CSV table of C-alpha atoms and ligand atoms in Angstrom, one decimal:
chain,number,residue,atom,x,y,z
A,120,MET,CA,94.2,90.1,101.4
A,121,LYS,CA,95.6,93.6,101.8
A,122,LEU,CA,97.6,94.2,98.7
A,123,LEU,CA,100.0,96.9,97.4
A,124,VAL,CA,100.0,97.2,93.6
A,125,THR,CA,102.9,99.2,92.2
A,126,GLY,CA,102.3,100.4,88.7
A,127,GLY,CA,98.5,100.1,89.1
A,128,ALA,CA,98.0,103.2,86.9
A,129,GLY,CA,99.6,101.3,84.0
A,130,TYR,CA,98.2,98.8,81.5
A,131,VAL,CA,98.7,95.4,83.2
A,132,GLY,CA,98.6,96.8,86.7
A,133,SER,CA,95.2,98.5,86.2
A,134,VAL,CA,93.6,95.3,84.7
A,135,THR,CA,95.0,93.1,87.4
A,136,SER,CA,93.8,95.6,90.2
A,137,ARG,CA,90.3,95.3,88.8
A,138,LEU,CA,90.3,91.5,89.0
A,139,LEU,CA,91.9,91.6,92.5
A,140,LEU,CA,89.2,94.0,93.7
A,141,ASP,CA,86.4,91.9,92.1
A,142,ALA,CA,87.8,88.9,93.9
A,143,GLY,CA,87.4,90.7,97.3
A,144,HIS,CA,90.9,91.9,98.0
A,145,GLN,CA,91.8,95.3,99.3
A,146,VAL,CA,94.1,97.2,96.9
A,147,THR,CA,96.4,100.2,97.4
A,148,VAL,CA,97.9,101.4,94.2
A,149,LEU,CA,101.3,103.1,94.3
A,150,ASP,CA,102.3,104.8,91.1
A,151,ASN,CA,104.3,107.9,90.2
A,152,LEU,CA,102.3,108.4,86.9
A,153,VAL,CA,105.5,108.6,84.9
A,154,THR,CA,103.8,106.6,82.1
A,155,GLY,CA,100.5,105.7,83.8
A,156,PHE,CA,97.2,107.5,84.0
A,157,ARG,CA,95.4,108.6,87.2
A,158,GLU,CA,92.0,107.7,85.6
A,159,ALA,CA,93.2,104.1,85.0
A,160,VAL,CA,93.5,103.5,88.7
A,161,ALA,CA,90.5,101.4,89.9
A,162,PRO,CA,88.1,103.9,91.6
A,163,ASP,CA,87.7,101.5,94.5
A,164,ALA,CA,91.4,101.2,95.2
A,165,THR,CA,93.3,103.6,97.5
A,166,PHE,CA,95.7,105.6,95.4
A,167,VAL,CA,99.1,106.9,96.5
A,168,GLU,CA,101.1,109.0,94.0
A,169,ALA,CA,104.7,108.1,94.8
A,170,ASP,CA,107.8,106.6,93.4
A,171,ILE,CA,108.6,103.0,94.4
A,172,ARG,CA,111.8,104.3,95.8
A,173,ASP,CA,109.7,105.8,98.6
A,174,ALA,CA,107.5,102.8,99.1
A,175,ALA,CA,108.5,102.7,102.8
A,176,GLN,CA,106.1,105.6,103.3
A,177,VAL,CA,103.3,103.2,102.7
A,178,LEU,CA,104.9,99.9,103.8
A,179,THR,CA,105.4,101.0,107.3
A,180,PRO,CA,106.0,98.3,110.0
A,181,GLY,CA,102.5,97.3,111.2
A,182,SER,CA,100.8,98.4,107.9
A,183,GLY,CA,99.7,94.8,107.6
A,184,PHE,CA,100.1,94.2,103.8
A,185,ASP,CA,99.8,90.6,102.8
A,186,ALA,CA,101.6,91.0,99.5
A,187,VAL,CA,103.1,93.4,97.0
A,188,LEU,CA,102.5,93.0,93.3
A,189,HIS,CA,105.3,94.9,91.5
A,190,PHE,CA,104.3,96.1,88.0
A,191,ALA,CA,106.0,99.5,88.1
A,192,GLY,CA,109.0,99.9,85.8
A,193,LEU,CA,110.2,101.1,82.4
A,194,ILE,CA,109.1,98.7,79.7
A,195,ALA,CA,110.4,99.7,76.2
A,196,ALA,CA,113.1,97.3,75.0
A,197,GLY,CA,114.1,99.7,72.2
A,198,GLU,CA,114.5,102.7,74.5
A,199,SER,CA,116.6,100.6,76.9
A,200,MET,CA,119.3,100.3,74.3
A,201,VAL,CA,119.5,104.1,74.0
A,202,LYS,CA,119.1,105.1,77.6
A,203,PRO,CA,120.4,102.0,79.6
A,204,GLU,CA,121.3,104.1,82.7
A,205,LEU,CA,117.6,104.9,83.1
A,206,TYR,CA,116.6,101.3,83.0
A,207,TRP,CA,119.3,100.1,85.5
A,208,HIS,CA,118.3,102.9,87.8
A,209,ASP,CA,114.5,102.5,87.6
A,210,ASN,CA,114.1,98.8,87.2
A,211,VAL,CA,117.0,97.7,89.5
A,212,VAL,CA,118.1,100.3,92.0
A,213,LYS,CA,114.5,101.5,92.8
A,214,SER,CA,113.1,97.9,92.9
A,215,LEU,CA,115.8,97.0,95.4
A,216,ALA,CA,114.7,100.0,97.6
A,217,LEU,CA,111.1,98.6,97.3
A,218,LEU,CA,112.4,95.2,98.4
A,219,ASP,CA,114.1,96.8,101.4
A,220,ALA,CA,110.8,98.3,102.4
A,221,VAL,CA,109.0,95.0,101.9
A,222,ARG,CA,111.5,93.3,104.2
A,223,ALA,CA,111.4,96.1,106.9
A,224,ALA,CA,107.5,95.9,106.9
A,225,GLY,CA,107.5,92.1,107.1
A,226,VAL,CA,105.4,91.7,103.9
A,227,PRO,CA,105.3,87.9,103.3
A,228,ARG,CA,104.6,87.7,99.5
A,229,PHE,CA,106.0,89.4,96.5
A,230,ILE,CA,104.8,89.0,92.8
A,231,PHE,CA,107.0,90.5,90.2
A,232,SER,CA,106.4,91.3,86.5
A,233,SER,CA,109.4,89.7,84.8
A,234,THR,CA,109.6,89.2,81.1
A,235,ALA,CA,110.4,87.0,78.1
A,236,ALA,CA,113.1,89.4,77.3
A,237,VAL,CA,115.4,87.7,79.9
A,238,TYR,CA,116.0,84.8,77.5
A,239,GLY,CA,117.4,86.7,74.5
A,240,ASN,CA,117.6,84.6,71.4
A,241,PRO,CA,116.4,81.2,72.4
A,242,VAL,CA,118.4,78.0,71.6
A,243,GLU,CA,115.3,75.9,71.7
A,244,LEU,CA,111.6,76.6,71.2
A,245,PRO,CA,109.2,76.8,73.0
A,246,ILE,CA,111.1,78.6,75.8
A,247,THR,CA,110.9,76.9,79.3
A,248,GLU,CA,111.9,78.6,82.5
A,249,SER,CA,115.2,76.6,82.6
A,250,ALA,CA,116.3,77.9,79.2
A,251,VAL,CA,119.5,79.9,78.9
A,252,LYS,CA,119.1,83.5,80.0
A,253,ALA,CA,121.1,85.8,77.7
A,254,PRO,CA,119.1,89.0,77.2
A,255,THR,CA,119.8,90.9,74.0
A,256,ASN,CA,118.6,94.2,75.4
A,257,THR,CA,119.2,96.2,78.6
A,258,TYR,CA,115.5,96.0,79.6
A,259,GLY,CA,115.7,92.2,79.8
A,260,ALA,CA,119.0,92.4,81.6
A,261,THR,CA,117.5,94.7,84.3
A,262,LYS,CA,114.5,92.3,84.8
A,263,LEU,CA,116.8,89.3,85.1
A,264,THR,CA,118.9,91.1,87.7
A,265,PHE,CA,115.9,91.7,89.8
A,266,ASP,CA,114.8,88.1,89.4
A,267,HIS,CA,118.2,87.1,90.9
A,268,ALA,CA,117.7,89.5,93.7
A,269,LEU,CA,114.3,87.8,94.5
A,270,THR,CA,115.9,84.4,94.5
A,271,SER,CA,118.3,85.4,97.2
A,272,GLU,CA,115.7,87.3,99.1
A,273,ALA,CA,113.4,84.3,99.3
A,274,PHE,CA,116.2,82.1,100.4
A,275,ALA,CA,117.7,84.4,103.0
A,276,HIS,CA,114.6,86.1,104.3
A,277,ASN,CA,111.9,83.5,103.8
A,278,LEU,CA,110.0,85.7,101.3
A,279,ALA,CA,107.3,83.9,99.1
A,280,ALA,CA,108.4,85.3,95.8
A,281,VAL,CA,106.9,84.7,92.3
A,282,SER,CA,108.3,86.1,89.0
A,283,LEU,CA,105.8,86.0,86.2
A,284,ARG,CA,107.6,86.2,82.8
A,285,TYR,CA,105.1,87.7,80.5
A,286,PHE,CA,105.5,87.3,76.8
A,287,ASN,CA,103.9,90.0,74.6
A,288,VAL,CA,100.8,91.4,76.3
A,289,ALA,CA,97.8,92.4,74.2
A,290,GLY,CA,94.1,93.1,74.3
A,291,ALA,CA,91.9,94.9,76.8
A,292,TYR,CA,89.6,94.0,79.6
A,293,ILE,CA,86.1,94.5,78.3
A,294,SER,CA,83.5,93.3,80.8
A,295,GLY,CA,80.2,94.8,81.9
A,296,ASP,CA,80.9,98.2,83.2
A,297,HIS,CA,84.7,97.9,82.7
A,298,GLU,CA,86.8,98.8,79.7
A,299,ILE,CA,90.5,98.9,80.7
A,300,GLY,CA,93.3,98.8,78.1
A,301,GLU,CA,96.6,99.9,76.9
A,302,ARG,CA,97.7,103.5,76.7
A,303,HIS,CA,101.3,104.4,76.3
A,304,ASP,CA,102.5,107.8,75.2
A,305,PRO,CA,104.6,107.6,73.1
A,306,GLU,CA,103.4,104.2,72.0
A,307,THR,CA,106.2,101.7,71.1
A,308,HIS,CA,104.3,98.4,70.9
A,309,LEU,CA,103.4,96.8,67.6
A,310,ILE,CA,99.6,96.2,68.0
A,311,PRO,CA,98.6,99.6,69.4
A,312,ILE,CA,100.8,101.3,66.7
A,313,ALA,CA,98.9,99.2,64.1
A,314,LEU,CA,95.6,100.5,65.6
A,315,GLN,CA,96.9,104.1,65.4
A,316,VAL,CA,97.5,103.5,61.7
A,317,ALA,CA,94.0,101.9,61.3
A,318,ALA,CA,92.5,104.9,63.1
A,319,GLY,CA,94.3,107.3,60.7
A,320,LYS,CA,96.6,108.7,63.5
A,321,ARG,CA,99.7,107.5,61.7
A,322,GLU,CA,100.4,107.2,58.0
A,323,LYS,CA,101.8,103.7,58.0
A,324,LEU,CA,103.1,100.8,60.1
A,325,GLN,CA,106.8,100.4,60.0
A,326,LEU,CA,108.0,96.9,60.5
A,327,PHE,CA,111.5,96.8,61.9
A,328,GLY,CA,113.5,94.3,59.9
A,329,ASP,CA,112.5,91.6,57.4
A,330,ASP,CA,115.7,89.6,57.3
A,331,TYR,CA,115.3,87.6,60.5
A,332,PRO,CA,115.5,83.8,60.4
A,333,THR,CA,111.7,83.4,60.6
A,334,ILE,CA,108.9,82.3,58.3
A,335,ASP,CA,108.6,85.6,56.6
A,336,GLY,CA,111.7,87.4,57.8
A,337,THR,CA,109.9,89.5,60.5
A,338,CYS,CA,110.2,88.9,64.2
A,339,VAL,CA,107.9,86.3,65.8
A,340,ARG,CA,106.3,86.9,69.2
A,341,ASP,CA,103.9,85.0,71.5
A,342,TYR,CA,100.9,87.3,72.4
A,343,ILE,CA,99.0,86.8,75.6
A,344,HIS,CA,95.6,88.5,76.4
A,345,VAL,CA,95.9,90.9,79.3
A,346,GLU,CA,92.8,89.3,81.0
A,347,ASP,CA,94.4,85.9,81.0
A,348,LEU,CA,97.6,87.4,82.3
A,349,ALA,CA,95.8,89.2,85.1
A,350,ARG,CA,94.2,86.0,86.2
A,351,ALA,CA,97.6,84.4,86.6
A,352,HIS,CA,98.5,86.9,89.3
A,353,LEU,CA,95.6,85.8,91.4
A,354,LEU,CA,96.7,82.2,91.1
A,355,ALA,CA,100.3,83.2,91.8
A,356,LEU,CA,99.2,84.9,95.1
A,357,ASP,CA,97.7,81.6,96.2
A,358,ALA,CA,100.6,79.5,95.1
A,359,ALA,CA,103.4,81.7,96.6
A,360,THR,CA,105.3,79.7,99.3
A,361,ALA,CA,107.6,81.1,102.0
A,362,GLY,CA,111.3,80.6,101.2
A,363,GLU,CA,110.7,79.8,97.5
A,364,HIS,CA,111.2,81.9,94.4
A,365,ARG,CA,108.8,80.5,91.8
A,366,ILE,CA,109.2,81.5,88.2
A,367,TYR,CA,106.5,81.0,85.5
A,368,ASN,CA,106.5,81.8,81.7
A,369,LEU,CA,103.1,83.2,80.6
A,370,GLY,CA,102.3,82.9,76.9
A,371,ASN,CA,100.1,80.9,74.6
A,372,GLY,CA,102.7,78.9,72.9
A,373,ASN,CA,101.9,80.2,69.5
A,374,GLY,CA,104.2,82.5,67.5
A,375,PHE,CA,103.0,85.3,65.2
A,376,SER,CA,105.3,87.2,62.9
A,377,ASN,CA,105.0,91.0,62.7
A,378,LYS,CA,103.6,90.7,59.2
A,379,GLN,CA,101.0,88.2,60.4
A,380,VAL,CA,100.0,90.7,63.2
A,381,ALA,CA,99.6,93.4,60.6
A,382,GLU,CA,97.4,91.1,58.5
A,383,VAL,CA,95.1,90.3,61.5
A,384,ALA,CA,94.9,94.0,62.4
A,385,ARG,CA,93.8,94.7,58.8
A,386,GLU,CA,91.1,92.0,59.1
A,387,VAL,CA,89.8,93.2,62.5
A,388,THR,CA,89.8,96.9,61.7
A,389,GLY,CA,88.6,96.5,58.1
A,390,THR,CA,91.2,99.0,57.0
A,391,GLU,CA,94.0,99.0,54.5
A,392,LEU,CA,96.8,99.5,57.0
A,393,PRO,CA,99.8,100.3,54.9
A,394,VAL,CA,103.0,98.7,56.0
A,395,GLU,CA,106.6,99.7,55.2
A,396,ILE,CA,109.8,97.7,56.0
A,397,ALA,CA,112.2,99.7,58.1
A,398,PRO,CA,115.7,98.9,59.5
A,399,ARG,CA,116.0,96.5,62.4
A,400,ARG,CA,115.5,97.8,66.0
A,401,ASP,CA,118.5,97.2,68.2
A,402,GLY,CA,118.1,94.5,70.8
A,403,ASP,CA,115.2,92.6,69.2
A,404,PRO,CA,115.4,88.8,69.5
A,405,ALA,CA,114.1,87.0,66.3
A,406,THR,CA,111.6,84.7,68.0
A,407,LEU,CA,110.1,84.4,71.4
A,408,VAL,CA,107.5,81.7,72.0
A,409,ALA,CA,106.6,80.4,75.5
A,410,SER,CA,106.2,77.0,77.1
A,411,SER,CA,103.8,77.7,79.9
A,412,GLU,CA,103.5,74.1,81.0
A,413,ARG,CA,104.8,74.9,84.4
A,414,ALA,CA,102.1,77.5,85.0
A,415,ARG,CA,99.4,75.1,83.7
A,416,GLU,CA,100.6,72.3,86.0
A,417,GLU,CA,101.5,74.2,89.2
A,418,LEU,CA,99.0,77.1,89.0
A,419,GLY,CA,96.2,75.5,87.0
A,420,TRP,CA,96.4,78.5,84.6
A,421,VAL,CA,94.7,78.1,81.3
A,422,PRO,CA,94.6,81.0,78.9
A,423,GLU,CA,91.2,81.4,77.4
A,424,LYS,CA,91.3,84.4,75.0
A,425,ASN,CA,94.1,82.8,72.9
A,426,THR,CA,93.4,84.0,69.4
A,427,LEU,CA,95.1,87.1,67.9
A,428,GLN,CA,91.6,88.1,66.6
A,429,ALA,CA,90.2,88.2,70.1
A,430,MET,CA,93.2,90.2,71.4
A,431,ILE,CA,93.3,92.7,68.6
A,432,GLY,CA,89.5,92.9,68.6
A,433,ASP,CA,89.4,93.9,72.3
A,434,ALA,CA,92.3,96.3,71.9
A,435,TRP,CA,90.4,97.9,69.0
A,436,THR,CA,87.2,98.2,71.0
A,437,PHE,CA,89.2,100.0,73.8
A,438,TYR,CA,91.2,102.1,71.5
A,439,ARG,CA,88.3,103.5,69.5
A,440,LYS,CA,86.3,104.5,72.6
A,441,HIS,CA,89.1,105.6,75.0
A,442,VAL,CA,92.2,106.5,73.1
A,443,ALA,CA,91.5,107.6,69.5
B,523,NAD,N1,103.3,95.1,78.3
B,523,NAD,C1,104.0,94.1,78.0
B,523,NAD,O1,104.0,93.5,76.9
B,523,NAD,C2,104.9,93.5,79.1
B,523,NAD,C3,105.6,92.3,78.8
B,523,NAD,C4,106.4,91.7,79.7
B,523,NAD,C5,106.6,92.3,81.0
B,523,NAD,N2,105.9,93.5,81.2
B,523,NAD,C6,106.2,94.1,82.5
B,523,NAD,O2,104.9,94.4,83.1
B,523,NAD,C7,104.9,95.5,83.9
B,523,NAD,C8,103.7,96.4,83.5
B,523,NAD,O3,103.8,96.7,82.1
B,523,NAD,P1,102.8,97.7,81.4
B,523,NAD,O4,102.7,97.3,80.0
B,523,NAD,O5,101.5,97.7,82.3
B,523,NAD,O6,103.5,99.1,81.6
B,523,NAD,P2,102.9,100.6,81.8
B,523,NAD,O7,104.0,101.5,81.4
B,523,NAD,O8,101.6,100.7,81.3
B,523,NAD,O9,102.8,100.6,83.4
B,523,NAD,C9,103.9,100.8,84.3
B,523,NAD,C10,103.4,101.7,85.4
B,523,NAD,O10,104.4,101.8,86.4
B,523,NAD,C11,104.5,103.2,86.8
B,523,NAD,N3,105.9,103.4,87.2
B,523,NAD,C12,107.0,103.3,86.4
B,523,NAD,N4,108.1,103.6,87.1
B,523,NAD,C13,107.6,103.9,88.4
B,523,NAD,C14,108.3,104.2,89.6
B,523,NAD,N5,109.6,104.3,89.7
B,523,NAD,N6,107.5,104.4,90.7
B,523,NAD,C15,106.2,104.3,90.7
B,523,NAD,N7,105.5,104.0,89.5
B,523,NAD,C16,106.2,103.8,88.4
B,523,NAD,C17,104.0,104.0,85.5
B,523,NAD,O11,103.6,105.3,85.8
B,523,NAD,C18,102.9,103.1,85.0
B,523,NAD,O12,101.7,103.4,85.5
B,523,NAD,C19,106.3,96.2,83.7
B,523,NAD,O13,107.1,95.8,84.8
B,523,NAD,C20,106.8,95.5,82.4
B,523,NAD,O14,108.2,95.4,82.4
B,523,NAD,C21,105.1,94.1,80.3
B,524,UPG,O1,106.3,100.1,65.3
B,524,UPG,C1,106.7,99.0,65.5
B,524,UPG,C2,106.8,98.4,66.8
B,524,UPG,C3,107.3,97.2,67.0
B,524,UPG,N1,107.7,96.5,65.9
B,524,UPG,C4,108.3,95.1,66.1
B,524,UPG,O2,107.2,94.3,66.7
B,524,UPG,C5,107.8,93.3,67.5
B,524,UPG,C6,107.2,93.4,68.9
B,524,UPG,O3,107.7,94.7,69.5
B,524,UPG,P1,107.0,95.4,70.7
B,524,UPG,O4,105.5,95.4,70.5
B,524,UPG,O5,107.7,96.6,71.0
B,524,UPG,O6,107.3,94.3,71.9
B,524,UPG,P2,108.7,93.7,72.4
B,524,UPG,O7,109.8,94.5,72.0
B,524,UPG,O8,108.6,92.2,71.9
B,524,UPG,O9,108.5,93.8,74.0
B,524,UPG,C7,107.3,93.5,74.6
B,524,UPG,O10,107.2,92.2,75.0
B,524,UPG,C8,108.3,91.8,75.9
B,524,UPG,C9,108.1,90.3,76.2
B,524,UPG,O11,108.3,89.6,75.0
B,524,UPG,C10,108.1,92.6,77.1
B,524,UPG,O12,109.1,92.3,78.0
B,524,UPG,C11,108.2,94.1,76.8
B,524,UPG,O13,107.9,94.9,78.0
B,524,UPG,C12,107.2,94.5,75.8
B,524,UPG,O14,107.4,95.8,75.4
B,524,UPG,C13,109.3,93.5,67.5
B,524,UPG,O15,109.9,92.7,66.5
B,524,UPG,C14,109.5,95.0,67.1
B,524,UPG,O16,110.6,95.3,66.4
B,524,UPG,C15,107.7,97.0,64.7
B,524,UPG,O17,108.1,96.3,63.7
B,524,UPG,N2,107.2,98.2,64.5
């Protein structure tokens, strides 16, 4: 297939581009490099440095793209509470402009990076796709809004749309000649920050809140290896069906508290990794754990690298060689 990957200079988009290319697809990456890195773009992909708002420059009528995989966006839940206008604009207004370009160019398939953050504080665990959607942060609200836009787009214009609701992505793609991983600057995610502490780049790991209703008072998240996640995109491309908006939760179904993550990071890195309890971060739900039964049944997706040790181990391999 001829594919347009928005956000292919970022973490999940660069790993997925690699797997798509290795499966024989033709990939064009469109990224404005606001948080991504030029060197993360797969060397055998075509690269267009542009904002998704201007995607019509690439998605011209007759350009012949078979699908758009839309990873580009702003991703920090904490920041979205401080600068909500930025998140509404970049994740909704610009994504709608991209959808206009998709429609005008007649692209038949669209795969979107949605998120567990659309659910907010769950009423029941694990979280299924039909659970109540009540985001506790602006980031989640913007992603849910675009999910709704895709539902109506599929219905009205026969698009084959798939939203993949990732839980917390971790790890790196370490395979043969390839080592592709997470680089955010500034970093806001728990695991890479723990690795910065292990590498001596930060003094200590601050854990935001220890008074949540969880096993040890710190938030609980479901971590999913980036390679398993990337594979789900290839399956979603095959399953996408004209006129339908399919939605899949992608996680392992196991919750780990922030304190447990710190403990495994200590084990994997063999360092002391000092931890300090800090105030809660606005907008954080207490617990997010996925039911991915639908993805298993309908896509045949089975996560393989499902231990925190494997995820933090691969992230540490990448971090020491390419980031530290
Ligand atoms: N990392 C996670 O844990 C996680 C979890 C759930 C969902 N997601 C979603 O997955 C997607 C990818 O996340 P990531 O961790 O790879 O993020 P990332 O920041 O590493 O990658 C995002 C990429 O999009 C590009 N980009 C941002 N705005 C753009 C715009 N307007 N035009 C063109 N390019 C733009 C950035 O330069 C960057 O390369 C995001 O949509 C995010 O919301 C991520
Ligand atoms: O220095 C830090 C950083 C994070 N946390 C906590 O660690 C947990 C995980 O936080 P983080 O790694 O920032 O991820 P989330 O806020 O859970 O969000 C991620 O996971 C979501 C899906 O669950 C995605 O939608 C988002 O894009 C992605 O950033 C939360 O309780 C944070 O408060 C800390 O205690 N200290």
